CSV table of N, CA and C in Angstrom, one decimal:
chain,number,residue,atom,x,y,z
S,1,UNK,N,2.1,-0.9,11.2
S,1,UNK,CA,1.3,0.1,10.5
S,1,UNK,C,2.3,1.2,10.0
S,2,UNK,N,2.0,1.8,8.8
S,2,UNK,CA,2.8,2.8,8.3
S,2,UNK,C,1.9,4.0,8.0
S,3,UNK,N,2.5,5.1,7.4
S,3,UNK,CA,1.8,6.2,7.0
S,3,UNK,C,1.0,5.9,5.8
S,4,UNK,N,-0.2,6.5,5.7
S,4,UNK,CA,-1.1,6.3,4.5
S,4,UNK,C,-0.5,7.1,3.3
S,5,UNK,N,-0.9,6.8,2.1
S,5,UNK,CA,-0.5,7.6,1.0
S,5,UNK,C,-0.9,9.0,1.1
S,6,UNK,N,-2.0,9.3,1.7
S,6,UNK,CA,-2.5,10.7,1.9
S,6,UNK,C,-1.6,11.4,2.9
S,7,UNK,N,-1.2,10.7,3.9
S,7,UNK,CA,-0.2,11.3,4.9
S,7,UNK,C,1.1,11.6,4.3
S,8,UNK,N,1.6,10.6,3.5
S,8,UNK,CA,2.9,10.8,2.9
S,8,UNK,C,2.9,12.0,1.9
S,9,UNK,N,1.9,12.1,1.1
S,9,UNK,CA,1.7,13.2,0.2
S,9,UNK,C,1.7,14.5,1.0
S,10,UNK,N,1.0,14.6,2.1
S,10,UNK,CA,0.9,15.8,2.9
S,10,UNK,C,2.3,16.1,3.5
S,11,UNK,N,3.0,15.1,4.1
S,11,UNK,CA,4.3,15.3,4.7
S,11,UNK,C,5.3,15.9,3.6
S,12,UNK,N,5.2,15.4,2.4
S,12,UNK,CA,6.1,15.8,1.4
S,12,UNK,C,5.8,17.1,0.8
S,13,UNK,N,4.5,17.6,1.0
S,13,UNK,CA,4.1,18.9,0.5
S,13,UNK,C,4.5,20.1,1.5
S,14,UNK,N,4.8,19.8,2.7
S,14,UNK,CA,5.1,20.8,3.7
S,14,UNK,C,6.6,21.1,3.9
S,15,UNK,N,7.0,22.3,3.9
S,15,UNK,CA,8.4,22.7,4.0
S,15,UNK,C,8.9,22.8,5.4
S,16,UNK,N,8.0,23.0,6.4
S,16,UNK,CA,8.5,23.2,7.7
S,16,UNK,C,7.8,22.3,8.7
S,17,UNK,N,8.6,22.0,9.8
S,17,UNK,CA,8.0,21.3,10.9
S,17,UNK,C,8.4,22.0,12.2
S,18,UNK,N,7.8,21.6,13.3
S,18,UNK,CA,8.2,22.0,14.6
S,18,UNK,C,8.9,20.8,15.2
S,19,UNK,N,10.1,20.9,15.8
S,19,UNK,CA,10.8,19.8,16.2
S,19,UNK,C,11.1,20.0,17.7
S,20,UNK,N,10.8,19.0,18.5
S,20,UNK,CA,11.0,19.1,20.0
S,20,UNK,C,12.0,18.1,20.5
S,21,UNK,N,12.8,18.5,21.4
S,21,UNK,CA,13.8,17.7,22.1
S,21,UNK,C,13.7,18.0,23.5
S,22,UNK,N,14.3,17.1,24.3
S,22,UNK,CA,14.4,17.4,25.8
S,22,UNK,C,15.9,17.8,26.1
S,23,UNK,N,16.0,18.7,27.1
S,23,UNK,CA,17.3,19.2,27.5
S,23,UNK,C,18.2,18.0,27.9
S,24,UNK,N,19.5,18.3,28.0
S,24,UNK,CA,20.4,17.2,28.4
S,24,UNK,C,20.1,16.6,29.7
S,25,UNK,N,19.5,17.4,30.6
S,25,UNK,CA,19.1,16.8,31.9
S,25,UNK,C,17.7,16.3,32.0
S,26,UNK,N,17.0,16.4,30.8
S,26,UNK,CA,15.6,15.9,30.7
S,26,UNK,C,14.6,16.8,31.4
S,27,UNK,N,15.0,18.0,31.8
S,27,UNK,CA,14.0,18.8,32.5
S,27,UNK,C,13.3,19.8,31.7
S,28,UNK,N,13.9,20.3,30.6
S,28,UNK,CA,13.2,21.3,29.8
S,28,UNK,C,13.0,20.9,28.3
S,29,UNK,N,11.8,20.9,27.9
S,29,UNK,CA,11.6,20.7,26.4
S,29,UNK,C,12.0,21.9,25.6
S,30,UNK,N,12.4,21.7,24.4
S,30,UNK,CA,12.8,22.8,23.5
S,30,UNK,C,12.2,22.5,22.2
S,31,UNK,N,11.6,23.5,21.6
S,31,UNK,CA,10.9,23.3,20.3
S,31,UNK,C,11.4,24.4,19.3
S,32,UNK,N,11.7,24.0,18.1
S,32,UNK,CA,12.2,24.9,17.0
S,32,UNK,C,11.5,24.6,15.7
S,33,UNK,N,11.3,25.6,14.9
S,33,UNK,CA,10.8,25.3,13.5
S,33,UNK,C,12.0,25.0,12.7
S,34,UNK,N,11.8,24.1,11.8
S,34,UNK,CA,13.0,23.7,10.9
S,34,UNK,C,12.5,23.1,9.6
S,35,UNK,N,13.3,23.1,8.6
S,35,UNK,CA,13.1,22.3,7.4
S,35,UNK,C,13.3,20.9,7.7
S,36,UNK,N,12.6,20.0,7.1
S,36,UNK,CA,12.8,18.5,7.3
S,36,UNK,C,12.6,17.8,6.0
S,37,UNK,N,13.1,16.6,6.0
S,37,UNK,CA,12.9,15.7,4.8
S,37,UNK,C,12.3,14.4,5.3
S,38,UNK,N,11.4,13.9,4.5
S,38,UNK,CA,10.8,12.6,4.8
S,38,UNK,C,11.1,11.7,3.6
S,39,UNK,N,11.8,10.6,3.9
S,39,UNK,CA,12.2,9.7,2.8
S,39,UNK,C,11.2,8.5,2.6
S,40,UNK,N,10.0,8.6,3.2
S,40,UNK,CA,9.1,7.5,3.1
S,40,UNK,C,9.1,6.6,4.3
S,41,UNK,N,10.2,6.6,5.1
S,41,UNK,CA,10.4,5.8,6.3
S,41,UNK,C,10.8,6.6,7.4
S,42,UNK,N,11.8,7.4,7.2
S,42,UNK,CA,12.5,8.2,8.3
S,42,UNK,C,12.3,9.7,8.0
S,43,UNK,N,12.4,10.5,9.0
S,43,UNK,CA,12.5,12.0,8.9
S,43,UNK,C,14.0,12.4,9.1
S,44,UNK,N,14.4,13.4,8.4
S,44,UNK,CA,15.8,13.9,8.5
S,44,UNK,C,15.7,15.4,8.9
S,45,UNK,N,16.5,15.7,9.9
S,45,UNK,CA,16.5,17.1,10.4
S,45,UNK,C,18.0,17.5,10.5
S,46,UNK,N,18.4,18.7,10.1
S,46,UNK,CA,19.7,19.1,10.2
S,46,UNK,C,20.0,20.4,9.5
S,47,UNK,N,21.2,20.6,9.1
S,47,UNK,CA,21.6,21.8,8.3
S,47,UNK,C,23.0,21.8,7.8
S,48,UNK,N,23.4,22.8,7.1
S,48,UNK,CA,24.7,23.0,6.5
S,48,UNK,C,25.7,23.4,7.6
S,49,UNK,N,26.9,22.9,7.4
S,49,UNK,CA,28.0,23.3,8.2
S,49,UNK,C,28.1,22.6,9.6
S,50,UNK,N,29.3,22.6,10.1
S,50,UNK,CA,29.6,21.9,11.4
S,50,UNK,C,29.0,22.6,12.5
S,51,UNK,N,28.6,23.9,12.4
S,51,UNK,CA,28.1,24.7,13.5
S,51,UNK,C,26.7,24.2,13.9
S,52,UNK,N,26.0,23.4,13.0
S,52,UNK,CA,24.7,22.8,13.4
S,52,UNK,C,24.9,21.9,14.6
S,53,UNK,N,26.1,21.3,14.7
S,53,UNK,CA,26.3,20.4,15.9
S,53,UNK,C,26.2,21.2,17.2
S,54,UNK,N,26.4,22.5,17.2
S,54,UNK,CA,26.3,23.3,18.4
S,54,UNK,C,24.9,23.7,18.8
S,55,UNK,N,23.9,23.4,17.9
S,55,UNK,CA,22.5,23.8,18.2
S,55,UNK,C,22.0,23.0,19.3
S,56,UNK,N,21.0,23.5,20.0
S,56,UNK,CA,20.4,22.9,21.2
S,56,UNK,C,19.9,21.5,20.8
S,57,UNK,N,19.2,21.4,19.7
S,57,UNK,CA,18.6,20.1,19.3
S,57,UNK,C,19.7,19.0,19.2
S,58,UNK,N,20.8,19.3,18.6
S,58,UNK,CA,21.8,18.3,18.4
S,58,UNK,C,22.6,18.0,19.7
S,59,UNK,N,22.8,19.1,20.5
S,59,UNK,CA,23.4,18.8,21.9
S,59,UNK,C,22.5,17.9,22.7
S,60,UNK,N,21.2,18.1,22.6
S,60,UNK,CA,20.3,17.3,23.4
S,60,UNK,C,20.3,15.8,22.9
S,61,UNK,N,20.3,15.7,21.6
S,61,UNK,CA,20.3,14.3,21.0
S,61,UNK,C,21.6,13.6,21.4
S,62,UNK,N,22.7,14.3,21.2
S,62,UNK,CA,24.0,13.7,21.5
S,62,UNK,C,24.2,13.4,23.0
S,63,UNK,N,23.5,14.1,23.8
S,63,UNK,CA,23.5,13.8,25.3
S,63,UNK,C,22.7,12.6,25.7
S,64,UNK,N,22.0,12.0,24.7
S,64,UNK,CA,21.3,10.8,25.0
S,64,UNK,C,19.8,11.0,25.0
S,65,UNK,N,19.3,12.2,24.8
S,65,UNK,CA,17.9,12.5,24.8
S,65,UNK,C,17.3,12.2,23.4
S,66,UNK,N,17.1,10.9,23.2
S,66,UNK,CA,16.7,10.4,21.9
S,66,UNK,C,15.2,10.5,21.5
S,67,UNK,N,14.4,10.7,22.5
S,67,UNK,CA,12.9,10.8,22.3
S,67,UNK,C,12.7,12.2,21.8
S,68,UNK,N,12.0,12.3,20.6
S,68,UNK,CA,11.8,13.6,20.0
S,68,UNK,C,10.3,13.6,19.5
S,69,UNK,N,9.9,14.8,19.1
S,69,UNK,CA,8.6,15.0,18.5
S,69,UNK,C,8.7,15.9,17.3
S,70,UNK,N,7.9,15.6,16.3
S,70,UNK,CA,7.8,16.5,15.1
S,70,UNK,C,6.3,16.8,14.9
S,71,UNK,N,6.0,18.1,14.6
S,71,UNK,CA,4.7,18.4,14.2
S,71,UNK,C,4.7,19.1,12.9
S,72,UNK,N,4.0,18.6,11.9
S,72,UNK,CA,3.9,19.2,10.6
S,72,UNK,C,2.4,19.5,10.5
S,73,UNK,N,2.1,20.8,10.4
S,73,UNK,CA,0.7,21.2,10.3
S,73,UNK,C,0.6,22.5,9.5
S,74,UNK,N,-0.6,22.8,9.1
S,74,UNK,CA,-0.9,24.0,8.4
S,74,UNK,C,-2.3,24.4,8.6
S,75,UNK,N,-2.6,25.7,8.4
S,75,UNK,CA,-3.9,26.3,8.6
S,75,UNK,C,-4.3,26.7,7.1
S,76,UNK,N,-5.2,25.9,6.5
S,76,UNK,CA,-5.6,26.1,5.2
S,76,UNK,C,-6.4,27.4,5.0
S,77,UNK,N,-7.3,27.6,6.0
S,77,UNK,CA,-8.2,28.7,5.9
S,77,UNK,C,-8.7,29.1,7.3
S,78,UNK,N,-9.0,30.3,7.5
S,78,UNK,CA,-9.7,30.8,8.8
S,78,UNK,C,-11.2,30.9,8.6
S,79,UNK,N,-11.6,31.1,7.4
S,79,UNK,CA,-13.1,31.2,7.1
S,79,UNK,C,-13.4,30.5,5.8
S,80,UNK,N,-13.8,29.3,5.9
S,80,UNK,CA,-14.1,28.5,7.1
S,80,UNK,C,-12.8,28.0,7.7
S,81,UNK,N,-12.8,27.6,9.0
S,81,UNK,CA,-11.7,27.1,9.7
S,81,UNK,C,-11.3,25.7,9.1
S,82,UNK,N,-10.1,25.6,8.6
S,82,UNK,CA,-9.6,24.4,8.1
S,82,UNK,C,-8.1,24.2,8.5
S,83,UNK,N,-7.9,23.2,9.4
S,83,UNK,CA,-6.6,22.9,9.9
S,83,UNK,C,-6.3,21.4,9.6
S,84,UNK,N,-5.0,21.1,9.4
S,84,UNK,CA,-4.7,19.7,9.2
S,84,UNK,C,-3.2,19.5,9.7
S,85,UNK,N,-2.9,18.3,10.0
S,85,UNK,CA,-1.5,18.0,10.4
S,85,UNK,C,-1.2,16.6,10.7
S,86,UNK,N,0.1,16.4,11.0
S,86,UNK,CA,0.6,15.1,11.4
S,86,UNK,C,1.6,15.3,12.6
S,87,UNK,N,1.4,14.6,13.7
S,87,UNK,CA,2.3,14.7,14.9
S,87,UNK,C,3.0,13.4,15.0
S,88,UNK,N,4.3,13.4,15.2
S,88,UNK,CA,5.1,12.2,15.2
S,88,UNK,C,5.9,12.2,16.5
S,89,UNK,N,5.8,11.1,17.2
S,89,UNK,CA,6.8,10.8,18.3
S,89,UNK,C,7.8,9.8,17.7
S,90,UNK,N,9.1,10.1,17.9
S,90,UNK,CA,10.1,9.2,17.4
S,90,UNK,C,11.4,9.2,18.2
S,91,UNK,N,12.3,8.5,17.6
S,91,UNK,CA,13.7,8.4,18.2
S,91,UNK,C,14.7,8.9,17.2
S,92,UNK,N,15.6,9.8,17.7
S,92,UNK,CA,16.6,10.4,16.9
S,92,UNK,C,17.9,9.6,17.0
S,93,UNK,N,18.6,9.5,15.9
S,93,UNK,CA,19.9,8.9,15.9
S,93,UNK,C,21.0,10.0,15.9
S,94,UNK,N,22.2,9.6,16.3
S,94,UNK,CA,23.3,10.5,16.2
S,94,UNK,C,23.4,11.2,14.9
S,95,UNK,N,23.8,12.5,14.8
S,95,UNK,CA,23.9,13.2,13.6
S,95,UNK,C,25.1,12.6,12.7
S,96,UNK,N,24.8,12.6,11.4
S,96,UNK,CA,25.8,12.1,10.4
S,96,UNK,C,25.9,13.1,9.3
S,97,UNK,N,27.0,13.0,8.5
S,97,UNK,CA,27.2,13.9,7.4
S,97,UNK,C,26.4,13.2,6.2
S,98,UNK,N,25.6,14.1,5.5
S,98,UNK,CA,24.9,13.6,4.3
S,98,UNK,C,24.4,14.8,3.6
S,99,UNK,N,23.9,14.6,2.4
S,99,UNK,CA,23.3,15.7,1.6
S,99,UNK,C,21.8,15.6,1.8
S,100,UNK,N,21.2,16.7,2.4
S,100,UNK,CA,19.8,16.7,2.7
S,100,UNK,C,19.1,17.9,2.1
S,101,UNK,N,18.0,18.2,2.6
S,101,UNK,CA,17.1,19.2,2.1
S,101,UNK,C,17.8,20.6,1.9
S,102,UNK,N,18.7,20.9,2.8
S,102,UNK,CA,19.4,22.2,2.7
S,102,UNK,C,20.8,22.1,2.1
S,103,UNK,N,21.1,20.9,1.5
S,103,UNK,CA,22.4,20.6,0.9
S,103,UNK,C,23.3,19.8,1.8
S,104,UNK,N,24.6,19.7,1.5
S,104,UNK,CA,25.5,18.9,2.3
S,104,UNK,C,25.6,19.5,3.7
S,105,UNK,N,25.6,18.6,4.7
S,105,UNK,CA,25.6,19.1,6.1
S,105,UNK,C,25.5,17.9,7.1
S,106,UNK,N,25.1,18.3,8.3
S,106,UNK,CA,24.9,17.3,9.4
S,106,UNK,C,23.4,17.1,9.6
S,107,UNK,N,23.0,15.8,9.6
S,107,UNK,CA,21.6,15.5,9.8
S,107,UNK,C,21.4,14.4,10.8
S,108,UNK,N,20.3,14.4,11.5
S,108,UNK,CA,19.9,13.3,12.3
S,108,UNK,C,18.7,12.6,11.7
S,109,UNK,N,18.7,11.3,11.8
S,109,UNK,CA,17.6,10.5,11.3
S,109,UNK,C,16.6,10.3,12.4
S,110,UNK,N,15.4,10.5,12.2
S,110,UNK,CA,14.3,10.3,13.2
S,110,UNK,C,13.5,9.1,12.7
S,111,UNK,N,13.4,8.1,13.5
S,111,UNK,CA,12.6,7.0,13.2
S,111,UNK,C,11.2,7.1,13.9
S,112,UNK,N,10.1,7.2,13.2
S,112,UNK,CA,8.8,7.4,13.8
S,112,UNK,C,8.4,6.1,14.6
S,113,UNK,N,7.8,6.4,15.8
S,113,UNK,CA,7.3,5.3,16.6
S,113,UNK,C,5.8,5.3,16.7
S,114,UNK,N,5.2,6.5,16.9
S,114,UNK,CA,3.8,6.7,16.9
S,114,UNK,C,3.4,8.0,16.2
S,115,UNK,N,2.3,8.0,15.4
S,115,UNK,CA,1.9,9.2,14.8
S,115,UNK,C,0.4,9.4,14.9
S,116,UNK,N,0.0,10.6,14.8
S,116,UNK,CA,-1.4,11.0,14.8
S,116,UNK,C,-1.6,12.0,13.6
S,117,UNK,N,-2.6,11.8,12.8
S,117,UNK,CA,-2.9,12.7,11.7
S,117,UNK,C,-4.4,13.1,11.8
S,118,UNK,N,-4.6,14.3,11.3
S,118,UNK,CA,-6.0,14.8,11.3
S,118,UNK,C,-6.2,15.6,10.0
S,119,UNK,N,-7.4,15.4,9.5
S,119,UNK,CA,-8.0,16.2,8.4
S,119,UNK,C,-7.1,16.2,7.1
S,120,UNK,N,-6.6,15.1,6.7
S,120,UNK,CA,-5.8,15.1,5.5
S,120,UNK,C,-6.6,15.5,4.3
S,121,UNK,N,-7.9,15.4,4.3
S,121,UNK,CA,-8.7,15.8,3.2
S,121,UNK,C,-8.9,17.3,3.1
S,122,UNK,N,-8.6,18.0,4.2
S,122,UNK,CA,-8.7,19.5,4.2
S,122,UNK,C,-10.1,20.0,4.3
S,123,UNK,N,-10.9,19.3,5.1
S,123,UNK,CA,-12.3,19.7,5.3
S,123,UNK,C,-12.5,20.8,6.3
S,124,UNK,N,-13.5,21.6,6.2
S,124,UNK,CA,-13.8,22.6,7.2
S,124,UNK,C,-14.2,21.9,8.6
S,125,UNK,N,-13.8,22.6,9.7
S,125,UNK,CA,-14.2,22.0,11.0
S,125,UNK,C,-15.7,22.0,11.1
S,126,UNK,N,-16.2,21.0,11.8
S,126,UNK,CA,-17.7,20.9,12.0
S,126,UNK,C,-18.0,21.2,13.4
S,127,UNK,N,-19.1,20.6,13.9
S,127,UNK,CA,-19.5,20.8,15.3
S,127,UNK,C,-18.6,20.1,16.3
S,128,UNK,N,-17.8,19.2,15.8
S,128,UNK,CA,-16.8,18.5,16.7
S,128,UNK,C,-15.4,18.7,16.0
S,129,UNK,N,-14.4,18.6,16.9
S,129,UNK,CA,-13.0,18.7,16.3
S,129,UNK,C,-12.7,17.5,15.4
S,130,UNK,N,-11.8,17.7,14.6
S,130,UNK,CA,-11.4,16.6,13.7
S,130,UNK,C,-11.0,15.4,14.4
S,131,UNK,N,-11.5,14.2,13.9
S,131,UNK,CA,-11.0,12.9,14.5
S,131,UNK,C,-9.6,12.7,14.1
S,132,UNK,N,-8.8,12.0,14.9
S,132,UNK,CA,-7.4,11.8,14.5
S,132,UNK,C,-7.2,10.3,14.2
S,133,UNK,N,-6.2,10.0,13.4
S,133,UNK,CA,-5.8,8.6,13.0
S,133,UNK,C,-4.5,8.4,13.8
S,134,UNK,N,-4.5,7.4,14.6
S,134,UNK,CA,-3.3,7.0,15.3
S,134,UNK,C,-2.6,5.8,14.7
S,135,UNK,N,-1.3,5.8,14.5
S,135,UNK,CA,-0.6,4.7,13.9
S,135,UNK,C,0.6,4.4,14.7
S,136,UNK,N,0.9,3.1,14.9
S,136,UNK,CA,2.1,2.7,15.6
S,136,UNK,C,3.1,2.2,14.5
S,137,UNK,N,4.3,2.7,14.5
S,137,UNK,CA,5.3,2.4,13.4
S,137,UNK,C,6.3,1.5,14.0
S,138,UNK,N,6.8,0.6,13.2
S,138,UNK,CA,7.9,-0.3,13.6
S,138,UNK,C,7.6,-1.2,14.7
S,139,UNK,N,8.6,-1.3,15.6
S,139,UNK,CA,8.5,-2.3,16.7
S,139,UNK,C,7.9,-1.7,18.0
S,140,UNK,N,7.3,-0.6,18.0
S,140,UNK,CA,6.7,0.1,19.2
S,140,UNK,C,5.5,-0.7,19.7
């Protein structure tokens, strides 16, 4: 299963995600907001300059903590309450040099394994919370 056209359009419309990794010892989760790129198959996270390799997210990935999570969401309105988003569990690859969303730099490719999306249509919340769509990607 893959992302729907509606999910892809949403992912490409959003400039920021929250990105979570596990510490080198696997004991402490770490989450940061960041710019991301979605190429239709993979997500790319990173930044300009070699100093990005010293960030906690890349230290965690290079230490072998490959399981990561991305959350792309937004709050369309408070009155009425309208929220939507896509949560992705995936696997990060070692960082490589490439030109990405913030220009030339160091980026890690994230392969989605499982995702959940909700309210891609941007409807107001009702008496029950938004139902989610779960998708398994690739060989998971």
